[in-house]
Coordinates of C-alpha atoms in Angstrom, one line a residue:
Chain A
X30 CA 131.1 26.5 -111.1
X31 CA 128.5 24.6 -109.6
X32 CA 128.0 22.1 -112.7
X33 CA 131.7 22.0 -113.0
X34 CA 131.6 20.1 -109.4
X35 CA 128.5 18.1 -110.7
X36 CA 130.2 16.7 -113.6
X37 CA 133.0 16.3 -111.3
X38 CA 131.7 14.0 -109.0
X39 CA 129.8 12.3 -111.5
X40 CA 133.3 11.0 -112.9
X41 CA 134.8 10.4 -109.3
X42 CA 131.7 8.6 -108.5
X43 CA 132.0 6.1 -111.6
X44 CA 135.4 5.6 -111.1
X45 CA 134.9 4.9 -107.6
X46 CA 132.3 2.2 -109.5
X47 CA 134.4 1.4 -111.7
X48 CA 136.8 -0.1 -109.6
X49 CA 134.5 -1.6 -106.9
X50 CA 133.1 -3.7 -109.6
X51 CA 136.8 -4.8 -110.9
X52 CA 137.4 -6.0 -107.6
X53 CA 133.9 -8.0 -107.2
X54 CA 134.3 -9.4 -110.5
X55 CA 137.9 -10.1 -109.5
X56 CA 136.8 -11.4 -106.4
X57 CA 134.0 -13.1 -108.0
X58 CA 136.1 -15.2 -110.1
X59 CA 138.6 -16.1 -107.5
X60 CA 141.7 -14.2 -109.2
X61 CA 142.7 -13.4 -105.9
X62 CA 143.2 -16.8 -104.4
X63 CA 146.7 -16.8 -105.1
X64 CA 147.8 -14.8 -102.5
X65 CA 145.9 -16.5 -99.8
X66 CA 146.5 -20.4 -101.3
X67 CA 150.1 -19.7 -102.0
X68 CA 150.9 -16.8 -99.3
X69 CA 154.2 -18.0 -98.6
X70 CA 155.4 -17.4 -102.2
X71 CA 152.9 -14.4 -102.2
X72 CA 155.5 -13.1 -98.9
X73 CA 158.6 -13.4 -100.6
X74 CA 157.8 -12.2 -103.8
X75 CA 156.7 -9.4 -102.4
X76 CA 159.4 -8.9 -100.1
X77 CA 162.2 -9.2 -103.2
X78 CA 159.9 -6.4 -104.7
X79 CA 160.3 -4.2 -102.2
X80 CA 163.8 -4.9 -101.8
X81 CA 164.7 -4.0 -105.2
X82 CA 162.8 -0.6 -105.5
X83 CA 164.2 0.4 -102.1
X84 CA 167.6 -0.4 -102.9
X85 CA 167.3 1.1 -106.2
X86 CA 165.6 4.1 -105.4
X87 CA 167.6 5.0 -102.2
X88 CA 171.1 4.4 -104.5
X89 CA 169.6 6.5 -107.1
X90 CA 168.6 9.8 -104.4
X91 CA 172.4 9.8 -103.0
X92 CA 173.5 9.6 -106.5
X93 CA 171.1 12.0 -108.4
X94 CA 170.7 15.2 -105.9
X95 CA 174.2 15.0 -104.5
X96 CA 175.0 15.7 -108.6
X97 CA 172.1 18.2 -109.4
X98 CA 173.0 20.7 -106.2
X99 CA 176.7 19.9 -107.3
X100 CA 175.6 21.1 -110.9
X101 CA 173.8 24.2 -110.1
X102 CA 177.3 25.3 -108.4
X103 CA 178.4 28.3 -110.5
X104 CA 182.0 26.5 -110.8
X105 CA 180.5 23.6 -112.7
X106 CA 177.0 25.4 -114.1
X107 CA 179.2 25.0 -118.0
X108 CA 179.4 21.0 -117.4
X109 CA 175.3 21.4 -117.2
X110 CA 174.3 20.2 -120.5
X111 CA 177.0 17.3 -120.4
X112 CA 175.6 15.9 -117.2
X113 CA 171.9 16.5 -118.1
X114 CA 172.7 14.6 -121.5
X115 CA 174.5 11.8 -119.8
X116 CA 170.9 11.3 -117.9
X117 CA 168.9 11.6 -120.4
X118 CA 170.7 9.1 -122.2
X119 CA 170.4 6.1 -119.5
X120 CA 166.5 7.3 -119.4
X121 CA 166.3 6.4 -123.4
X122 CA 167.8 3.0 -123.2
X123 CA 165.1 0.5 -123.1
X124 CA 164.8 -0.9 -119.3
X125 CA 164.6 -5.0 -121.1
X126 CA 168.2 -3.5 -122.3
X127 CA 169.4 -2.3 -119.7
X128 CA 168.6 -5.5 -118.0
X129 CA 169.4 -7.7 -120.6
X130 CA 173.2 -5.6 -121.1
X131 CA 173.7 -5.9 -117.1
X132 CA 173.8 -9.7 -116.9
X133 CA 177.0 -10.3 -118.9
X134 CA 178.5 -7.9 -116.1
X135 CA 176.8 -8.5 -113.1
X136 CA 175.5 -11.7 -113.9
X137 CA 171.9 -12.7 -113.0
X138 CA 169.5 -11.7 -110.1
X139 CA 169.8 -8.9 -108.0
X140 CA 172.6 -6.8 -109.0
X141 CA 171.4 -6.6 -112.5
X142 CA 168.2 -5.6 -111.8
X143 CA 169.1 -2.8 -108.7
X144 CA 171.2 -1.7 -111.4
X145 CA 169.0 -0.7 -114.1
X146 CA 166.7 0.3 -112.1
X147 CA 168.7 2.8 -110.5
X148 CA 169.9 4.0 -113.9
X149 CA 166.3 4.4 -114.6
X150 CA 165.2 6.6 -111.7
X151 CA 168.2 8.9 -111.9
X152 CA 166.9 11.6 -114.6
X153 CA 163.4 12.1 -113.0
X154 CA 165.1 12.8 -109.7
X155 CA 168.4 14.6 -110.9
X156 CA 166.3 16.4 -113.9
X157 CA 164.0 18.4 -110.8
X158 CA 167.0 18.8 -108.7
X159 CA 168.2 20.9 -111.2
X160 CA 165.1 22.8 -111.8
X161 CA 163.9 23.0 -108.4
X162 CA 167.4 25.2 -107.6
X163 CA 167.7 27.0 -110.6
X164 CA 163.6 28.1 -110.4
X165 CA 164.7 29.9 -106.9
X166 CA 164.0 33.6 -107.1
X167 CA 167.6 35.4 -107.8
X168 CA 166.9 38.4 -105.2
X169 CA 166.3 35.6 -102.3
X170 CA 169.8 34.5 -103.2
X171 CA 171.0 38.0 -103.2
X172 CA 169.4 39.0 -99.9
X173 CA 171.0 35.8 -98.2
X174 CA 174.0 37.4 -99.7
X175 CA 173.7 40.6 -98.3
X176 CA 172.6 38.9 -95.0
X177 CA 176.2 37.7 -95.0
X178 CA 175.6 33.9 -95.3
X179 CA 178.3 31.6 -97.1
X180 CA 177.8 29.7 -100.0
X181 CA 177.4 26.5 -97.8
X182 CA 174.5 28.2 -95.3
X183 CA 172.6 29.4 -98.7
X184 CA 172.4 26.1 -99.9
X185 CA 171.2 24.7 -96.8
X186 CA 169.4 27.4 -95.7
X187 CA 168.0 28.8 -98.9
X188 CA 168.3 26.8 -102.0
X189 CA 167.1 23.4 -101.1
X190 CA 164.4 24.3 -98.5
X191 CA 163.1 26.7 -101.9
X192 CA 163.6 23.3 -103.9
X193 CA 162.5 20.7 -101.7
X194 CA 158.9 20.5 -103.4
X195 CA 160.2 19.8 -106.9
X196 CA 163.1 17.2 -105.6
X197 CA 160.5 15.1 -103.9
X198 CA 157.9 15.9 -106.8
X199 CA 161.2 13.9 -108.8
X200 CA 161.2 11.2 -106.4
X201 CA 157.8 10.2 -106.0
X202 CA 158.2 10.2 -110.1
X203 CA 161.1 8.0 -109.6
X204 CA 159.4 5.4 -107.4
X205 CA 156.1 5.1 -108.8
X206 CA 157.6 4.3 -112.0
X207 CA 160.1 2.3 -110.4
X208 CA 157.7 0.2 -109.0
X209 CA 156.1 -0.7 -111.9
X210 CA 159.5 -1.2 -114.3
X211 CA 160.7 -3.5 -111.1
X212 CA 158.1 -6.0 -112.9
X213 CA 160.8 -6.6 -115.5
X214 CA 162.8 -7.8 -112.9
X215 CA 161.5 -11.8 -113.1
X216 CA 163.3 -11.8 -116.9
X217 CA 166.9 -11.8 -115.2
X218 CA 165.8 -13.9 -111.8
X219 CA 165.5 -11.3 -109.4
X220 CA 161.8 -12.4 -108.4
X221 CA 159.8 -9.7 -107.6
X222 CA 155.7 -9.8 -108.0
X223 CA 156.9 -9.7 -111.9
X224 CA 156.8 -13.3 -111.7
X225 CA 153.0 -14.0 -111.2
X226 CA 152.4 -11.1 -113.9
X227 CA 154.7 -13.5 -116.2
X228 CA 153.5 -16.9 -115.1
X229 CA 150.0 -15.3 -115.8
X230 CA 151.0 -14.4 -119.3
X231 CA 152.6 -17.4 -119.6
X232 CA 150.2 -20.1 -118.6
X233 CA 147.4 -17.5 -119.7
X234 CA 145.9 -17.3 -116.0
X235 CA 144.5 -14.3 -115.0
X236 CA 144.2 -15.5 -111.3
X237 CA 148.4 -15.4 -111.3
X238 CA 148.0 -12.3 -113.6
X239 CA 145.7 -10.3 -111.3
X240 CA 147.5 -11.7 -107.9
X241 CA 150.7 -9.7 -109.1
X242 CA 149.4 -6.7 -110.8
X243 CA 147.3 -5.7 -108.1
X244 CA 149.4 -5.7 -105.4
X245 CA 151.9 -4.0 -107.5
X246 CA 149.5 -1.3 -108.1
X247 CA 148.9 -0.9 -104.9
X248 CA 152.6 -0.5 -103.7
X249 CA 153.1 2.5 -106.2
X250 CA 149.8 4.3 -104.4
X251 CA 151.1 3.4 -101.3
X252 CA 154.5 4.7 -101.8
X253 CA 153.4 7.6 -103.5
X254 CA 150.5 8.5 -100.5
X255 CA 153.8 8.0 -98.0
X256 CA 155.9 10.3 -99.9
X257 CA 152.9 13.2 -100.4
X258 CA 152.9 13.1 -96.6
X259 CA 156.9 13.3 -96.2
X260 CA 156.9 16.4 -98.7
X261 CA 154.0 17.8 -96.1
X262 CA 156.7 17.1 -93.7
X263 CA 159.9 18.6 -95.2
X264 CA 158.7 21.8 -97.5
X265 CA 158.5 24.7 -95.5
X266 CA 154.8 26.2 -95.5
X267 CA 156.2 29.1 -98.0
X268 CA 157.6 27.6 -101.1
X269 CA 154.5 25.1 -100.4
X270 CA 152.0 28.0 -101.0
X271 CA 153.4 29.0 -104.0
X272 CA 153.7 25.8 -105.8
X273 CA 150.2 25.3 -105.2
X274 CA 149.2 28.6 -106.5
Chain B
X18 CA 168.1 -12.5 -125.5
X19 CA 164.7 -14.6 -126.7
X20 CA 164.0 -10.7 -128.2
X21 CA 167.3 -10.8 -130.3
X22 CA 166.7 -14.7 -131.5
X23 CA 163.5 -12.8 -133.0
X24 CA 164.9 -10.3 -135.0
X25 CA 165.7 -12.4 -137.9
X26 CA 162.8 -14.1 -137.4
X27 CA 160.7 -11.2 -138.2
X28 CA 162.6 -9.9 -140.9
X29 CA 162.2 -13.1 -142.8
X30 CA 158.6 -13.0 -141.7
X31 CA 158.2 -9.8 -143.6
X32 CA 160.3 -11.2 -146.9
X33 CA 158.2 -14.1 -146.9
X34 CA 154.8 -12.4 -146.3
X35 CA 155.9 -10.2 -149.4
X36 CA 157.5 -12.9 -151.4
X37 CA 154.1 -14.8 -151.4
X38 CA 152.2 -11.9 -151.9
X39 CA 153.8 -11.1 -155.4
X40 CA 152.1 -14.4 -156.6
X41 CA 148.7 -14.0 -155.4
X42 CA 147.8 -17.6 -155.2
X43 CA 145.0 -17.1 -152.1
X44 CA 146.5 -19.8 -149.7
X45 CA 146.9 -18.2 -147.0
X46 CA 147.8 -20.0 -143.4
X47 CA 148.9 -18.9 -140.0
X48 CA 151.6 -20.6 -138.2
X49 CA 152.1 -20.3 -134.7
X50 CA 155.0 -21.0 -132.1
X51 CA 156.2 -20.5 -128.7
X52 CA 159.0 -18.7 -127.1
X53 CA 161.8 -21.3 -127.3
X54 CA 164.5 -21.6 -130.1
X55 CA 162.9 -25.6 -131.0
X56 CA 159.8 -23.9 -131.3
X57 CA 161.2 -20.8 -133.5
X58 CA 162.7 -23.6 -136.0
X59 CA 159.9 -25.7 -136.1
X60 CA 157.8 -22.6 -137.1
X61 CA 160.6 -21.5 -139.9
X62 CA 160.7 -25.1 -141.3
X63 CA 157.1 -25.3 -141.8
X64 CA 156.7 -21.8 -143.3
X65 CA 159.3 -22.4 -145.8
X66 CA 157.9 -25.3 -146.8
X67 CA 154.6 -23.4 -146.9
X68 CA 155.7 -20.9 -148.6
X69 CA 157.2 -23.6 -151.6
X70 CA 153.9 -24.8 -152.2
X71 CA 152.4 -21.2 -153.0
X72 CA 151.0 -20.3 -149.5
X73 CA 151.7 -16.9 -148.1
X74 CA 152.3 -17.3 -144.7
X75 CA 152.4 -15.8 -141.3
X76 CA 154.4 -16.6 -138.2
X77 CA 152.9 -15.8 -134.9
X78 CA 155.9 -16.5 -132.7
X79 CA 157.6 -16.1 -129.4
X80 CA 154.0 -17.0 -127.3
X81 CA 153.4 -18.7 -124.1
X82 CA 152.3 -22.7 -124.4
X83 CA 148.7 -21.4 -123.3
X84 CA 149.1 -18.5 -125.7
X85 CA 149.4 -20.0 -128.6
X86 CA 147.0 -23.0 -127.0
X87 CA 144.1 -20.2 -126.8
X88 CA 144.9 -18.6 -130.3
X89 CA 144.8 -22.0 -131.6
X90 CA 141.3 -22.4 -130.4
X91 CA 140.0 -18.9 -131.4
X92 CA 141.4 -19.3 -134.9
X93 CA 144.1 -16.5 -135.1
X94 CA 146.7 -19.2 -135.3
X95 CA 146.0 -22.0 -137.8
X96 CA 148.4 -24.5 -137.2
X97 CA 151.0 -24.9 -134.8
X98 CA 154.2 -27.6 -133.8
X99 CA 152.3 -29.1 -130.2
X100 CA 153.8 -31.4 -127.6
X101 CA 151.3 -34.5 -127.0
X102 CA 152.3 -34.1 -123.4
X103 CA 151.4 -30.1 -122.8
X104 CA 148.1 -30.7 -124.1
X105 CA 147.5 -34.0 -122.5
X106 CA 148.4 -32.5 -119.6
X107 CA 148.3 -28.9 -119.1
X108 CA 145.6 -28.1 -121.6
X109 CA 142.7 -30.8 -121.4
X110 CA 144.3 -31.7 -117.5
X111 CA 144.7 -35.5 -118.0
X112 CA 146.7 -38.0 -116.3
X113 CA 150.3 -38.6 -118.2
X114 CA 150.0 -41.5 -120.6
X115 CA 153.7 -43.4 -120.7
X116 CA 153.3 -44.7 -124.3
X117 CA 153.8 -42.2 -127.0
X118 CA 151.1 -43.7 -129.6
X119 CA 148.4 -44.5 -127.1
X120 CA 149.1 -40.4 -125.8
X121 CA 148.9 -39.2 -129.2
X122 CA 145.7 -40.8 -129.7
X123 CA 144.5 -39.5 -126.8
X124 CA 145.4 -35.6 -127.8
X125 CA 143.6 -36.5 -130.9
X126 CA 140.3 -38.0 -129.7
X127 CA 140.1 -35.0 -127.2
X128 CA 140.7 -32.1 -129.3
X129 CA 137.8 -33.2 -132.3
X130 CA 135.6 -30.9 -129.9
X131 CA 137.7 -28.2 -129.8
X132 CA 138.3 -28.3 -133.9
X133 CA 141.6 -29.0 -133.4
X134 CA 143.2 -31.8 -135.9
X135 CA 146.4 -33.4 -134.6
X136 CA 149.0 -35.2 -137.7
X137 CA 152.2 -36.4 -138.5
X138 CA 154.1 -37.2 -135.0
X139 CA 157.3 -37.1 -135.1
X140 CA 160.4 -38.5 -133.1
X141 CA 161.0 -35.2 -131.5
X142 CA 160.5 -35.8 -127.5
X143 CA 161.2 -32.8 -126.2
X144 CA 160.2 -33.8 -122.4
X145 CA 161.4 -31.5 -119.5
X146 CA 164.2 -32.8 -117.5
X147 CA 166.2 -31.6 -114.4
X148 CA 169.7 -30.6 -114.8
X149 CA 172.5 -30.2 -112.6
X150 CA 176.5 -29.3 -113.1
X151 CA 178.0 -32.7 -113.5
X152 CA 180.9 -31.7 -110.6
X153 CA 178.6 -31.0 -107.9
X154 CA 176.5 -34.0 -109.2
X155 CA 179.0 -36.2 -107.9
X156 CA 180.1 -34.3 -105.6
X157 CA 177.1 -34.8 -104.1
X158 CA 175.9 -37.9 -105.1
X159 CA 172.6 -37.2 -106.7
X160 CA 172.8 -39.0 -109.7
X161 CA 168.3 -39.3 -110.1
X162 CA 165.4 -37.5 -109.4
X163 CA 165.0 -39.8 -106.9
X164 CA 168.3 -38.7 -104.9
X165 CA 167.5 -35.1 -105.4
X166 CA 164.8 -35.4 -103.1
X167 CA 166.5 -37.2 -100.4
X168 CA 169.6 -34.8 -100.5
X169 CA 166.7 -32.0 -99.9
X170 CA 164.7 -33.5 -97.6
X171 CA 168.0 -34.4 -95.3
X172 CA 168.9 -30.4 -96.4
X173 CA 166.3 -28.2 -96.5
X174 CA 167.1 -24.8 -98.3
X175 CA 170.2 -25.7 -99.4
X176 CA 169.6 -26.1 -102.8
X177 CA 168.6 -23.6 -105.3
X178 CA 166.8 -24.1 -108.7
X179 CA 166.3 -21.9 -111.8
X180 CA 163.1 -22.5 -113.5
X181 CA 160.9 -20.3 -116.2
X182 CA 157.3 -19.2 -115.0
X183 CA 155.8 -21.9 -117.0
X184 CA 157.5 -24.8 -115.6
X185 CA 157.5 -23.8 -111.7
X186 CA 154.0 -23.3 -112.1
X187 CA 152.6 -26.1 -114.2
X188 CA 150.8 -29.2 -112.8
X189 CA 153.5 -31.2 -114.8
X190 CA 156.6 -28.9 -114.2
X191 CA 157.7 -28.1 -111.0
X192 CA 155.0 -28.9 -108.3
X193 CA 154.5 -32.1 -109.6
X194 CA 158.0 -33.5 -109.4
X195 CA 157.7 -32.5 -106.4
X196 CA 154.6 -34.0 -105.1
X197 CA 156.0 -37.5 -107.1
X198 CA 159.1 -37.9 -105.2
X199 CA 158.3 -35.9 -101.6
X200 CA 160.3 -33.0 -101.7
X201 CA 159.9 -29.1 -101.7
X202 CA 162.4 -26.2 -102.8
X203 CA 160.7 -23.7 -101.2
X204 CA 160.0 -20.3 -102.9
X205 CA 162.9 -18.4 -101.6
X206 CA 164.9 -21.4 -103.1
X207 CA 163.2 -21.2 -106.9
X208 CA 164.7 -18.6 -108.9
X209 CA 162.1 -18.0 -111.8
X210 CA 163.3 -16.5 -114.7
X211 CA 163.5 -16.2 -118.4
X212 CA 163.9 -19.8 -120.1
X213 CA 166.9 -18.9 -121.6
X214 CA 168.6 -18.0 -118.7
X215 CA 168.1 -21.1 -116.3
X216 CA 171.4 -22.9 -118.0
X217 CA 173.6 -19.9 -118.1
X218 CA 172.7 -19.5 -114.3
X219 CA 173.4 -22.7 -113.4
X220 CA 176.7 -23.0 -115.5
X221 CA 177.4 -19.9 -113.4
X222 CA 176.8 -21.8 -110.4
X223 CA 174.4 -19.0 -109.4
X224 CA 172.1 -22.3 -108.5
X225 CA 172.5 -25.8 -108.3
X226 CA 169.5 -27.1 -110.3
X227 CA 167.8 -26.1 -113.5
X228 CA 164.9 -27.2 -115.7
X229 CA 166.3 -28.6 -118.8
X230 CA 164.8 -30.3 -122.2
X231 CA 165.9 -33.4 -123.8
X232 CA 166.1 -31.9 -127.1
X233 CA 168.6 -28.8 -125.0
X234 CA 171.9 -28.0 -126.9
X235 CA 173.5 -26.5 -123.8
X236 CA 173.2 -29.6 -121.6
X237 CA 176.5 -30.8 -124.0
X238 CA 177.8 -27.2 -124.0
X239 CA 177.7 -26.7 -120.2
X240 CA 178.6 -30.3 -119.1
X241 CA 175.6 -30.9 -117.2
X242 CA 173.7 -34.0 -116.7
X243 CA 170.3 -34.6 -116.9
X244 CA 168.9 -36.3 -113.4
X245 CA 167.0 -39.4 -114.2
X246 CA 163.6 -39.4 -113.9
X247 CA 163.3 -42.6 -112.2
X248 CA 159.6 -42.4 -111.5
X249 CA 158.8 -42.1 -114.6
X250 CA 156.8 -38.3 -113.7
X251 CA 157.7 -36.7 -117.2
X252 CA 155.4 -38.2 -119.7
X253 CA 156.5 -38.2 -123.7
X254 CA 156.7 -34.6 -125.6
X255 CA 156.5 -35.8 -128.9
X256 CA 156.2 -32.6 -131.6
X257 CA 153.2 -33.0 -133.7
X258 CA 151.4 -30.5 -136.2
X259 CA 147.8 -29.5 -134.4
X260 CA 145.5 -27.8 -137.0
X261 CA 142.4 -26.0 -136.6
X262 CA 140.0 -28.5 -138.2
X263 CA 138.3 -26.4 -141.1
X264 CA 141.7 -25.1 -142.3
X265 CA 143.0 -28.5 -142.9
X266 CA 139.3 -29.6 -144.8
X267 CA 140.6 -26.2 -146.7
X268 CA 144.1 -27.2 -147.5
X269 CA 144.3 -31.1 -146.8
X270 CA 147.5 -30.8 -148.3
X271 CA 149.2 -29.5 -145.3
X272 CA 149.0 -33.0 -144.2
X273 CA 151.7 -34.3 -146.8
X274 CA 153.7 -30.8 -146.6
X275 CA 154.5 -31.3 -142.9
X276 CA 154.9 -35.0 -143.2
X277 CA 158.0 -35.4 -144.4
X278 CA 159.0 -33.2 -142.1
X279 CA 157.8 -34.9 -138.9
X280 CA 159.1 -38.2 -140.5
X281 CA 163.1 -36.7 -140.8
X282 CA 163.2 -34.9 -137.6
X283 CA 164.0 -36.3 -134.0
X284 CA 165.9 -35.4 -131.1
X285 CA 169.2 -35.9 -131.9
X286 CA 168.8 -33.9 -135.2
X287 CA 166.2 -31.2 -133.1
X288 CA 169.3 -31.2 -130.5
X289 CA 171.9 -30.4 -133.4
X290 CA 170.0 -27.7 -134.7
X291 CA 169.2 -26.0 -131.1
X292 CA 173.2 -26.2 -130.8
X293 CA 173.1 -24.1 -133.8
X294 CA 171.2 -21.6 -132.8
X295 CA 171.6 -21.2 -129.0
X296 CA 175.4 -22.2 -128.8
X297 CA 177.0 -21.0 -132.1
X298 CA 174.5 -17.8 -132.8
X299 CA 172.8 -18.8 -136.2
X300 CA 170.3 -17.3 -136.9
X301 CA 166.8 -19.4 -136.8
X302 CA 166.4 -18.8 -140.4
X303 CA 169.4 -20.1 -142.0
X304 CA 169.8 -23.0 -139.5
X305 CA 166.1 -23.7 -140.5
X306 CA 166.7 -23.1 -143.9
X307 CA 170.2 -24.9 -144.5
X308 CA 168.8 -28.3 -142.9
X309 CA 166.0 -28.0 -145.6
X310 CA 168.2 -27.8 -148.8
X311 CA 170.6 -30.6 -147.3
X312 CA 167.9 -33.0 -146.4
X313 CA 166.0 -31.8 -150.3
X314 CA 163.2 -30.2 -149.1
X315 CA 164.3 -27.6 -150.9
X316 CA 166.4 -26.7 -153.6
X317 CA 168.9 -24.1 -152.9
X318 CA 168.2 -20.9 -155.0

């Protein structure tokens, strides 16, 4: 036990290391100006960023658990597979498709973009949905039953306080990843920090390169360190034990 | 859509590597282009012709101009179509020389440090230009570069422009048009995107402005016009073959090969064949490959 926390710091330690000297070296060679010489770009581009992940994200929560509660729902439980496949399938499509497919339709910029990114974070979110409510323990249902609760007050009550860690383990999937595919955005002019990454590969300047990377790296910890302390928030101290068991 | 122009690319790429390889001859060379469909045909051309003379070839294609620049230098690309003016300019950051010859010259002397051998110039200027739709041009009375930046500076953030990465970003794209003639877009007002886009989105009227190339098929397509540059800020982007030096003591005769070639071709005919490609949908290959067997570089098999 004991040398199983030595070795363990060791690697936290160089990792820690590891990334201080990235960002002296980065630092070092100035890759950072960017954002402070050209902050004005630097604030949009960022803002369009954000923008598109919200939108996208937010569309694809109302859309996704709205359908995997509505799935679990003994009426429609047979249409399971159908729906599940139906996500799967816009997951499989490559994103530069999606994006690429989306501009004959909904032209360039914006729209496109929300688009396939919200076709892209619907199976992480709608896939633990499903899980999250069908992983509830059958009795609990039973004795909410018994209890005399309608279907309504066990969903509310029961199933999606039960589920609420593995819905928001799906979202926090869904935006980091979203984050990061939101790059892709600069191909069909919906800005976004994508375009330094791309003017860096373009003009083969790491300064641009760094400048957008890093700051997209750092929204994905950011968001996903804001939605660890909603799920602290909104899963009841129960269900939270057990999934940490 | 530049990822669908290259699927025939590669596919020929593999038939020709394995064509050649049946004939092991030991001339091997590898030629290298960037992501525009000029630059796809260019790199076709001069692999077929390659290829006639018993060379196997590869294509490194679809790169960014500093890309290919750096692969150039390192020796993973041998030889590669250049514009005098992106080197001149972007890569060895020197002021724009007017006069084709004397900026050729220039590329040349430069490069002998970096190994690089520059040849056979040809007519093809493909210099960057500013487009707009040729309604609103009137409509608004912008008729030069020159007027652009008077509508803008008497209407800030009205206009919109669609550029690519490289050229809002370059020292002789975007920013320095700008500093030339006194006006600013603003970056809420540049929509960057892919190069193949910026047309399409302006033909939408999505924006009012869009980075355009002389040697552009869609500028006759679309009905734009191209806003004169009457400052004279874009310099001449004549197509040359750049070669890494010891490759071309190797196999002088790439000099003659691509010769002919840069002697036949120039805009009008570079123009013609982009129309081919971007506008009707050939593929890079049999535009590439047609224009050879009609002008006899080739026989047809």
């Amino acid at each position: 036990m004991n040398r199983k926390k030595w070795i363990g710091n060791i690697v936290k330690y160089a990792l820690y290391a590891l990334v201080a000297t990235f960002f002296i070296w980065a630092i070092a060679n100035s890759y950072f100006d960017y954002i402070f010489t050209q902050s004005g770009t630097f604030l949009v581009l960022l803002r369009q960023h954000v923008v598109l992940v919200l939108v996208s994200s937010i569309l694809a929560i109302l859309v996704a658990v709205p359908a995997g509660v509505l799935i679990t729902r003994p009426k429609f439980k047979k249409a399971e597979w159908l729906v599940s496949n139906v996500a799967n399938l816009g997951q499989t499509i490559p994103s530069l498709a999606v994006l690429a497919l989306m501009i004959s339709i909904l032209g360039i910029g914006f729209k496109s973009a929300v688009f396939a990114l919200f076709i892209y974070s619907i199976l992480p979110i709608f896939r633990n949905t499903v899980a999250g409510i069908d992983s509830i323990d059958k009795n609990m249902i039973d004795a909410a039953k018994g209890m005399g609760m309608k279907p309504h007050q066990i969903l509310f009550r029961v199933e999606l306080p039960n589920s609420a860690y593995s819905i928001l383990a799906g979202i926090r999937t869904a935006v980091v990843l979203n984050i990061g595919t939101a790059a892709l955005a600069y191909v069909v002019g919906a800005g976004g920090l994508g375009v330094w990454i791309f003017t860096g590969i373009n003009l083969f300047d790491n300064g641009f390169l760094i400048s957008g990377a890093i700051p997209v790296t750092l929204l994905a910890i950011l968001a996903d360190y804001i939605l660890r302390k909603i799920e602290y928030i909104v899963v009841p101290k129960g269900s939270r034990r057990i999934e940490k068991a | 859509m530049n990822l669908l122009k290259l699927i025939p690319l590669l596919i020929t790429a593999v038939i020709l590597s394995a064509c050649s390889g049946i004939g092991v001859t030991g001339k091997e060379v590898t030629v290298g282009g960037k992501n525009f469909t000029e630059q796809y045909l260019l790199s076709e051309m001069t692999a077929f012709l390659l290829v006639e003379e018993g060379f196997k070839v590869n294509q490194m294609n679809n790169l960014g101009s500093s890309v290919v620049r750096s692969a150039l230098e390192n020796g993973q690309v041998d030889m590669m179509w250049e514009y005098t003016g992106t080197a001149l300019i972007t890569y060895m950051g020197e002021d724009s020389i007017a006069d084709p010859e004397a900026a050729f010259e220039k590329v040349k002397e430069n490069d002998i440090k970096n190994d690089i051998h520059w040849m056979n110039m040809s007519d093809v200027n493909n210099t960057y230009a500013l487009a707009m739709r040729s309604e609103q041009s009137e409509e608004l009375g912008i008729k030069s570069i020159s007027d652009l930046s008077d509508y803008i500076n008497a209407n800030p953030g009205e206009l919109t422009m669609a550029a690519d990465a490289e050229f809002a970003n370059r020292s002789d794209g975007l920013p320095g048009v700008e500093d030339t003639y006194g006006f600013e877009f603003g970056s809420d007002q540049v929509r960057q995107m892919d190069l193949g886009l910026t047309q399409r989105t302006l033909n939408n009227e999505q924006v009012d402005v869009s980075v355009a190339f002389e040697t552009d098929a869609t500028i006759r397509n679309y009905d734009l016009v191209v806003l004169e540059d009457d400052k004279r800020f874009f310099p001449p982007y004549r197509a040359a073959v750049a070669i890494n030096q010891e490759v071309f003591e190797k196999y002088p005769e790439i000099e003659e090969i691509t010769a002919r070639l840069a002697d036949s071709l120039n805009s009008d005919i570079m123009r013609e064949l982009n129309y081919l490609v971007d506008i009707e949908g050939q593929s890079v290959s049999v535009v590439a490959y047609d224009w050879l067997v009609e002008n006899d570089f080739l026989e047809e098999e």
